[in-house]
Amino acid sequence: MNHLILKKLYSSKKLERKSTISSLLKKNEIDFIIDEFNLGANFYTIIPGLDPKCLILSAHWDGPGAFDNAASVYLLIKLIKKLRGILLPYKIWICFFDCEEIGQMGSKSFINRILPRKINDYNKLLGHLELDGCGIGNSLLLMKNITHLKLGIQNTFFKFPIKTDGYIFIKKNIQSIRIFIFLLNYTE
């Protein structure tokens, strides 16, 4: 990816990030919808499939950093390009949610306003796959349908809430898996 585009994707200026995503989607000839809501804007595109069932893939774009979450946004844009022209067994929705960092407002807006209008039967929804923090690392963490994570650090367990976009899907009884890449046992 062009370094200038990457810098714009993880800019501290939210309007610059929004404009960059829109430009990247247009440049790659990806049809998309911008859904404005009270605090921000979500982008989404639908890749057609044979079956009316669908899978939702998402990344949030409101974090001002390469790791959180410009790399995940870029990965999904590359995936859209790779899937173009392939006959898929079911639809894939690819969403770029805003306001994940402030209470998952973008995914809440999507799941409460857009999803009910577009998918009249949640049984057709295969699930949700969230990319978050995919900027650097040598280890992959998959988190499925959890609302809390226990970390064992020096024989002490800390329990803290997992409040990401996937959490909003889980609250609606929709299967959700979060993909997170991180450094583990890094040595030079």
PDB file of C-alpha atoms in Angstrom:
ATOM      1  CA  MET A   1       0.000   0.000   0.000  1.00  0.00           C
ATOM      2  CA  ASN A   2       1.132   3.509  -0.726  1.00  0.00           C
ATOM      3  CA  HIS A   3       2.620   5.013   2.467  1.00  0.00           C
ATOM      4  CA  LEU A   4       0.724   8.273   1.934  1.00  0.00           C
ATOM      5  CA  ILE A   5      -2.588   6.373   1.853  1.00  0.00           C
ATOM      6  CA  LEU A   6      -1.624   4.456   4.994  1.00  0.00           C
ATOM      7  CA  LYS A   7      -0.799   7.705   6.801  1.00  0.00           C
ATOM      8  CA  LYS A   8      -4.187   9.113   5.803  1.00  0.00           C
ATOM      9  CA  LEU A   9      -5.962   5.943   6.988  1.00  0.00           C
ATOM     10  CA  TYR A  10      -4.463   6.309  10.457  1.00  0.00           C
ATOM     11  CA  SER A  11      -4.548  10.083  10.547  1.00  0.00           C
ATOM     12  CA  SER A  12      -5.567  11.743  13.807  1.00  0.00           C
ATOM     13  CA  LYS A  13      -8.084  13.716  11.721  1.00  0.00           C
ATOM     14  CA  LYS A  14     -11.328  11.758  11.459  1.00  0.00           C
ATOM     15  CA  LEU A  15     -12.539  13.592   8.317  1.00  0.00           C
ATOM     16  CA  GLU A  16      -9.283  12.709   6.557  1.00  0.00           C
ATOM     17  CA  ARG A  17      -9.741   9.010   7.454  1.00  0.00           C
ATOM     18  CA  LYS A  18     -13.351   9.094   6.237  1.00  0.00           C
ATOM     19  CA  SER A  19     -12.348  10.755   2.975  1.00  0.00           C
ATOM     20  CA  THR A  20      -9.500   8.266   2.456  1.00  0.00           C
ATOM     21  CA  ILE A  21     -11.793   5.239   2.869  1.00  0.00           C
ATOM     22  CA  SER A  22     -14.286   6.730   0.438  1.00  0.00           C
ATOM     23  CA  SER A  23     -11.494   7.481  -2.054  1.00  0.00           C
ATOM     24  CA  LEU A  24     -10.014   3.966  -1.737  1.00  0.00           C
ATOM     25  CA  LEU A  25     -13.384   2.337  -2.350  1.00  0.00           C
ATOM     26  CA  LYS A  26     -14.017   4.571  -5.379  1.00  0.00           C
ATOM     27  CA  LYS A  27     -10.479   4.079  -6.735  1.00  0.00           C
ATOM     28  CA  ASN A  28     -10.943   0.305  -6.538  1.00  0.00           C
ATOM     29  CA  GLU A  29     -14.345   0.588  -8.256  1.00  0.00           C
ATOM     30  CA  ILE A  30     -16.175  -0.812  -5.243  1.00  0.00           C
ATOM     31  CA  ASP A  31     -19.850   0.096  -5.009  1.00  0.00           C
ATOM     32  CA  PHE A  32     -20.601   1.141  -1.456  1.00  0.00           C
ATOM     33  CA  ILE A  33     -23.163   2.875   0.690  1.00  0.00           C
ATOM     34  CA  ILE A  34     -22.381   5.505   3.293  1.00  0.00           C
ATOM     35  CA  ASP A  35     -24.845   5.399   6.158  1.00  0.00           C
ATOM     36  CA  GLU A  36     -24.709   8.610   8.172  1.00  0.00           C
ATOM     37  CA  PHE A  37     -25.999   8.446  11.732  1.00  0.00           C
ATOM     38  CA  ASN A  38     -26.088  10.936  14.588  1.00  0.00           C
ATOM     39  CA  LEU A  39     -22.387  10.619  15.586  1.00  0.00           C
ATOM     40  CA  GLY A  40     -20.692   9.389  12.431  1.00  0.00           C
ATOM     41  CA  ALA A  41     -20.854   7.303   9.285  1.00  0.00           C
ATOM     42  CA  ASN A  42     -20.593   3.634   8.369  1.00  0.00           C
ATOM     43  CA  PHE A  43     -19.534   2.343   4.967  1.00  0.00           C
ATOM     44  CA  TYR A  44     -20.734  -0.983   3.638  1.00  0.00           C
ATOM     45  CA  THR A  45     -20.798  -3.020   0.471  1.00  0.00           C
ATOM     46  CA  ILE A  46     -22.532  -6.277  -0.365  1.00  0.00           C
ATOM     47  CA  ILE A  47     -20.802  -8.989  -2.391  1.00  0.00           C
ATOM     48  CA  PRO A  48     -23.500 -11.119  -4.037  1.00  0.00           C
ATOM     49  CA  GLY A  49     -23.885 -14.838  -3.477  1.00  0.00           C
ATOM     50  CA  LEU A  50     -26.095 -17.677  -4.652  1.00  0.00           C
ATOM     51  CA  ASP A  51     -27.909 -18.227  -1.362  1.00  0.00           C
ATOM     52  CA  PRO A  52     -29.852 -15.515   0.494  1.00  0.00           C
ATOM     53  CA  LYS A  53     -27.791 -16.363   3.590  1.00  0.00           C
ATOM     54  CA  CYS A  54     -25.053 -13.883   4.416  1.00  0.00           C
ATOM     55  CA  LEU A  55     -21.927 -13.326   6.478  1.00  0.00           C
ATOM     56  CA  ILE A  56     -20.890  -9.923   7.833  1.00  0.00           C
ATOM     57  CA  LEU A  57     -17.204  -8.941   7.941  1.00  0.00           C
ATOM     58  CA  SER A  58     -16.262  -5.695   9.641  1.00  0.00           C
ATOM     59  CA  ALA A  59     -13.523  -3.394  10.807  1.00  0.00           C
ATOM     60  CA  HIS A  60     -13.894  -0.077  12.591  1.00  0.00           C
ATOM     61  CA  TRP A  61     -12.291   2.985  11.062  1.00  0.00           C
ATOM     62  CA  ASP A  62     -12.516   5.502  13.898  1.00  0.00           C
ATOM     63  CA  GLY A  63      -9.302   4.532  15.702  1.00  0.00           C
ATOM     64  CA  PRO A  64      -6.465   6.891  14.753  1.00  0.00           C
ATOM     65  CA  GLY A  65      -3.732   4.324  14.338  1.00  0.00           C
ATOM     66  CA  ALA A  66      -2.243   1.799  11.930  1.00  0.00           C
ATOM     67  CA  PHE A  67      -2.741  -1.025  14.423  1.00  0.00           C
ATOM     68  CA  ASP A  68      -6.154   0.174  15.613  1.00  0.00           C
ATOM     69  CA  ASN A  69      -7.478  -0.016  13.046  1.00  0.00           C
ATOM     70  CA  ALA A  70      -6.225   1.151   9.616  1.00  0.00           C
ATOM     71  CA  ALA A  71      -4.601  -2.214   8.815  1.00  0.00           C
ATOM     72  CA  SER A  72      -7.904  -4.051   9.285  1.00  0.00           C
ATOM     73  CA  VAL A  73      -9.703  -1.564   7.036  1.00  0.00           C
ATOM     74  CA  TYR A  74      -7.044  -2.046   4.370  1.00  0.00           C
ATOM     75  CA  LEU A  75      -7.261  -5.862   4.661  1.00  0.00           C
ATOM     76  CA  LEU A  76     -11.000  -5.768   4.054  1.00  0.00           C
ATOM     77  CA  ILE A  77     -10.599  -3.502   1.015  1.00  0.00           C
ATOM     78  CA  LYS A  78      -8.049  -5.972  -0.395  1.00  0.00           C
ATOM     79  CA  LEU A  79     -10.472  -8.838   0.333  1.00  0.00           C
ATOM     80  CA  ILE A  80     -13.253  -7.099  -1.572  1.00  0.00           C
ATOM     81  CA  LYS A  81     -10.934  -6.836  -4.585  1.00  0.00           C
ATOM     82  CA  LYS A  82      -9.982 -10.542  -4.329  1.00  0.00           C
ATOM     83  CA  LEU A  83     -13.613 -11.680  -4.106  1.00  0.00           C
ATOM     84  CA  ARG A  84     -14.709  -9.598  -7.084  1.00  0.00           C
ATOM     85  CA  GLY A  85     -16.017 -11.841  -9.854  1.00  0.00           C
ATOM     86  CA  ILE A  86     -16.020 -15.012  -7.748  1.00  0.00           C
ATOM     87  CA  LEU A  87     -19.343 -16.834  -7.507  1.00  0.00           C
ATOM     88  CA  LEU A  88     -19.847 -17.147  -3.754  1.00  0.00           C
ATOM     89  CA  PRO A  89     -22.237 -19.586  -2.046  1.00  0.00           C
ATOM     90  CA  TYR A  90     -23.765 -16.755   0.026  1.00  0.00           C
ATOM     91  CA  LYS A  91     -23.672 -12.967   0.303  1.00  0.00           C
ATOM     92  CA  ILE A  92     -20.886 -11.220   2.170  1.00  0.00           C
ATOM     93  CA  TRP A  93     -21.475  -7.829   3.700  1.00  0.00           C
ATOM     94  CA  ILE A  94     -18.287  -5.890   4.340  1.00  0.00           C
ATOM     95  CA  CYS A  95     -18.765  -3.042   6.792  1.00  0.00           C
ATOM     96  CA  PHE A  96     -16.530  -0.275   8.029  1.00  0.00           C
ATOM     97  CA  PHE A  97     -18.010   0.904  11.313  1.00  0.00           C
ATOM     98  CA  ASP A  98     -17.518   4.306  12.877  1.00  0.00           C
ATOM     99  CA  CYS A  99     -17.539   5.119  16.611  1.00  0.00           C
ATOM    100  CA  GLU A 100     -16.333   1.734  17.909  1.00  0.00           C
ATOM    101  CA  GLU A 101     -14.070   3.605  20.277  1.00  0.00           C
ATOM    102  CA  ILE A 102     -17.029   5.461  21.835  1.00  0.00           C
ATOM    103  CA  GLY A 103     -19.531   2.775  22.697  1.00  0.00           C
ATOM    104  CA  GLN A 104     -19.763   0.841  19.414  1.00  0.00           C
ATOM    105  CA  MET A 105     -22.209   3.445  18.077  1.00  0.00           C
ATOM    106  CA  GLY A 106     -21.595   2.521  14.426  1.00  0.00           C
ATOM    107  CA  SER A 107     -22.298  -1.179  14.834  1.00  0.00           C
ATOM    108  CA  LYS A 108     -25.325  -0.367  17.022  1.00  0.00           C
ATOM    109  CA  SER A 109     -26.665   1.895  14.293  1.00  0.00           C
ATOM    110  CA  PHE A 110     -26.074  -0.780  11.656  1.00  0.00           C
ATOM    111  CA  ILE A 111     -27.632  -3.631  13.617  1.00  0.00           C
ATOM    112  CA  ASN A 112     -30.645  -1.592  14.780  1.00  0.00           C
ATOM    113  CA  ARG A 113     -31.374   0.430  11.627  1.00  0.00           C
ATOM    114  CA  ILE A 114     -29.850  -1.180   8.525  1.00  0.00           C
ATOM    115  CA  LEU A 115     -29.858  -4.905   9.231  1.00  0.00           C
ATOM    116  CA  PRO A 116     -33.611  -5.214   9.962  1.00  0.00           C
ATOM    117  CA  ARG A 117     -34.439  -3.444   6.672  1.00  0.00           C
ATOM    118  CA  LYS A 118     -32.047  -5.556   4.587  1.00  0.00           C
ATOM    119  CA  ILE A 119     -32.306  -8.955   6.271  1.00  0.00           C
ATOM    120  CA  ASN A 120     -35.863  -9.794   7.243  1.00  0.00           C
ATOM    121  CA  ASP A 121     -34.893 -13.126   8.824  1.00  0.00           C
ATOM    122  CA  TYR A 122     -31.887 -13.325  11.170  1.00  0.00           C
ATOM    123  CA  ASN A 123     -31.747 -17.084  10.479  1.00  0.00           C
ATOM    124  CA  LYS A 124     -30.261 -16.066   7.118  1.00  0.00           C
ATOM    125  CA  LEU A 125     -27.375 -14.415   8.940  1.00  0.00           C
ATOM    126  CA  LEU A 126     -24.474 -16.866   9.231  1.00  0.00           C
ATOM    127  CA  GLY A 127     -22.570 -14.656  11.642  1.00  0.00           C
ATOM    128  CA  HIS A 128     -20.130 -11.808  12.042  1.00  0.00           C
ATOM    129  CA  LEU A 129     -16.357 -11.738  11.698  1.00  0.00           C
ATOM    130  CA  GLU A 130     -14.594  -8.675  13.123  1.00  0.00           C
ATOM    131  CA  LEU A 131     -11.046  -7.616  12.257  1.00  0.00           C
ATOM    132  CA  ASP A 132      -9.564  -5.433  14.979  1.00  0.00           C
ATOM    133  CA  GLY A 133      -5.951  -4.712  15.761  1.00  0.00           C
ATOM    134  CA  CYS A 134      -4.509  -6.494  12.721  1.00  0.00           C
ATOM    135  CA  GLY A 135      -1.577  -4.144  12.195  1.00  0.00           C
ATOM    136  CA  ILE A 136       1.427  -6.020  13.534  1.00  0.00           C
ATOM    137  CA  GLY A 137       2.232  -9.284  15.184  1.00  0.00           C
ATOM    138  CA  ASN A 138       3.199 -12.901  14.951  1.00  0.00           C
ATOM    139  CA  SER A 139       0.252 -14.412  16.804  1.00  0.00           C
ATOM    140  CA  LEU A 140      -3.434 -14.688  16.036  1.00  0.00           C
ATOM    141  CA  LEU A 141      -6.151 -14.497  18.654  1.00  0.00           C
ATOM    142  CA  LEU A 142      -9.686 -15.584  17.775  1.00  0.00           C
ATOM    143  CA  MET A 143     -12.373 -14.702  20.295  1.00  0.00           C
ATOM    144  CA  LYS A 144     -15.765 -16.313  19.846  1.00  0.00           C
ATOM    145  CA  ASN A 145     -18.949 -15.262  21.597  1.00  0.00           C
ATOM    146  CA  ILE A 146     -17.363 -13.939  24.728  1.00  0.00           C
ATOM    147  CA  THR A 147     -18.225 -10.828  26.648  1.00  0.00           C
ATOM    148  CA  HIS A 148     -15.310 -10.994  29.122  1.00  0.00           C
ATOM    149  CA  LEU A 149     -11.704 -12.072  28.816  1.00  0.00           C
ATOM    150  CA  LYS A 150      -9.633 -13.492  31.653  1.00  0.00           C
ATOM    151  CA  LEU A 151      -5.917 -12.804  31.473  1.00  0.00           C
ATOM    152  CA  GLY A 152      -3.528 -14.778  33.617  1.00  0.00           C
ATOM    153  CA  ILE A 153      -0.596 -12.601  34.537  1.00  0.00           C
ATOM    154  CA  GLN A 154       1.757 -13.930  37.226  1.00  0.00           C
ATOM    155  CA  ASN A 155      -0.920 -16.235  38.670  1.00  0.00           C
ATOM    156  CA  THR A 156      -3.445 -13.403  38.924  1.00  0.00           C
ATOM    157  CA  PHE A 157      -6.504 -13.314  36.716  1.00  0.00           C
ATOM    158  CA  PHE A 158      -7.958 -10.058  35.527  1.00  0.00           C
ATOM    159  CA  LYS A 159     -11.453 -10.066  34.100  1.00  0.00           C
ATOM    160  CA  PHE A 160     -12.302  -7.217  31.813  1.00  0.00           C
ATOM    161  CA  PRO A 161     -15.155  -6.601  29.378  1.00  0.00           C
ATOM    162  CA  ILE A 162     -14.663  -7.055  25.672  1.00  0.00           C
ATOM    163  CA  LYS A 163     -16.574  -4.120  24.234  1.00  0.00           C
ATOM    164  CA  THR A 164     -15.931  -4.183  20.509  1.00  0.00           C
ATOM    165  CA  ASP A 165     -18.306  -4.200  17.569  1.00  0.00           C
ATOM    166  CA  GLY A 166     -18.637  -7.974  17.885  1.00  0.00           C
ATOM    167  CA  TYR A 167     -20.111  -7.494  21.351  1.00  0.00           C
ATOM    168  CA  ILE A 168     -23.110  -5.725  19.783  1.00  0.00           C
ATOM    169  CA  PHE A 169     -23.766  -8.720  17.515  1.00  0.00           C
ATOM    170  CA  ILE A 170     -23.431 -11.143  20.442  1.00  0.00           C
ATOM    171  CA  LYS A 171     -26.014  -9.138  22.402  1.00  0.00           C
ATOM    172  CA  LYS A 172     -28.437  -9.767  19.482  1.00  0.00           C
ATOM    173  CA  ASN A 173     -27.651 -13.519  19.618  1.00  0.00           C
ATOM    174  CA  ILE A 174     -25.645 -13.381  16.395  1.00  0.00           C
ATOM    175  CA  GLN A 175     -22.472 -15.489  16.329  1.00  0.00           C
ATOM    176  CA  SER A 176     -19.390 -13.262  16.254  1.00  0.00           C
ATOM    177  CA  ILE A 177     -15.679 -13.986  16.019  1.00  0.00           C
ATOM    178  CA  ARG A 178     -13.009 -11.329  16.556  1.00  0.00           C
ATOM    179  CA  ILE A 179      -9.648 -11.612  14.806  1.00  0.00           C
ATOM    180  CA  PHE A 180      -6.827  -9.846  16.600  1.00  0.00           C
ATOM    181  CA  ILE A 181      -3.125 -10.094  15.693  1.00  0.00           C
ATOM    182  CA  PHE A 182      -0.530  -9.320  18.345  1.00  0.00           C
ATOM    183  CA  LEU A 183       3.109  -9.807  19.263  1.00  0.00           C
ATOM    184  CA  LEU A 184       3.836 -12.784  21.487  1.00  0.00           C
ATOM    185  CA  ASN A 185       7.282 -13.635  22.821  1.00  0.00           C
ATOM    186  CA  TYR A 186       8.891 -11.120  20.517  1.00  0.00           C
ATOM    187  CA  THR A 187      12.683 -11.225  20.432  1.00  0.00           C
ATOM    188  CA  GLU A 188      15.073  -9.393  18.150  1.00  0.00           C
TER     189      GLU A 188
END
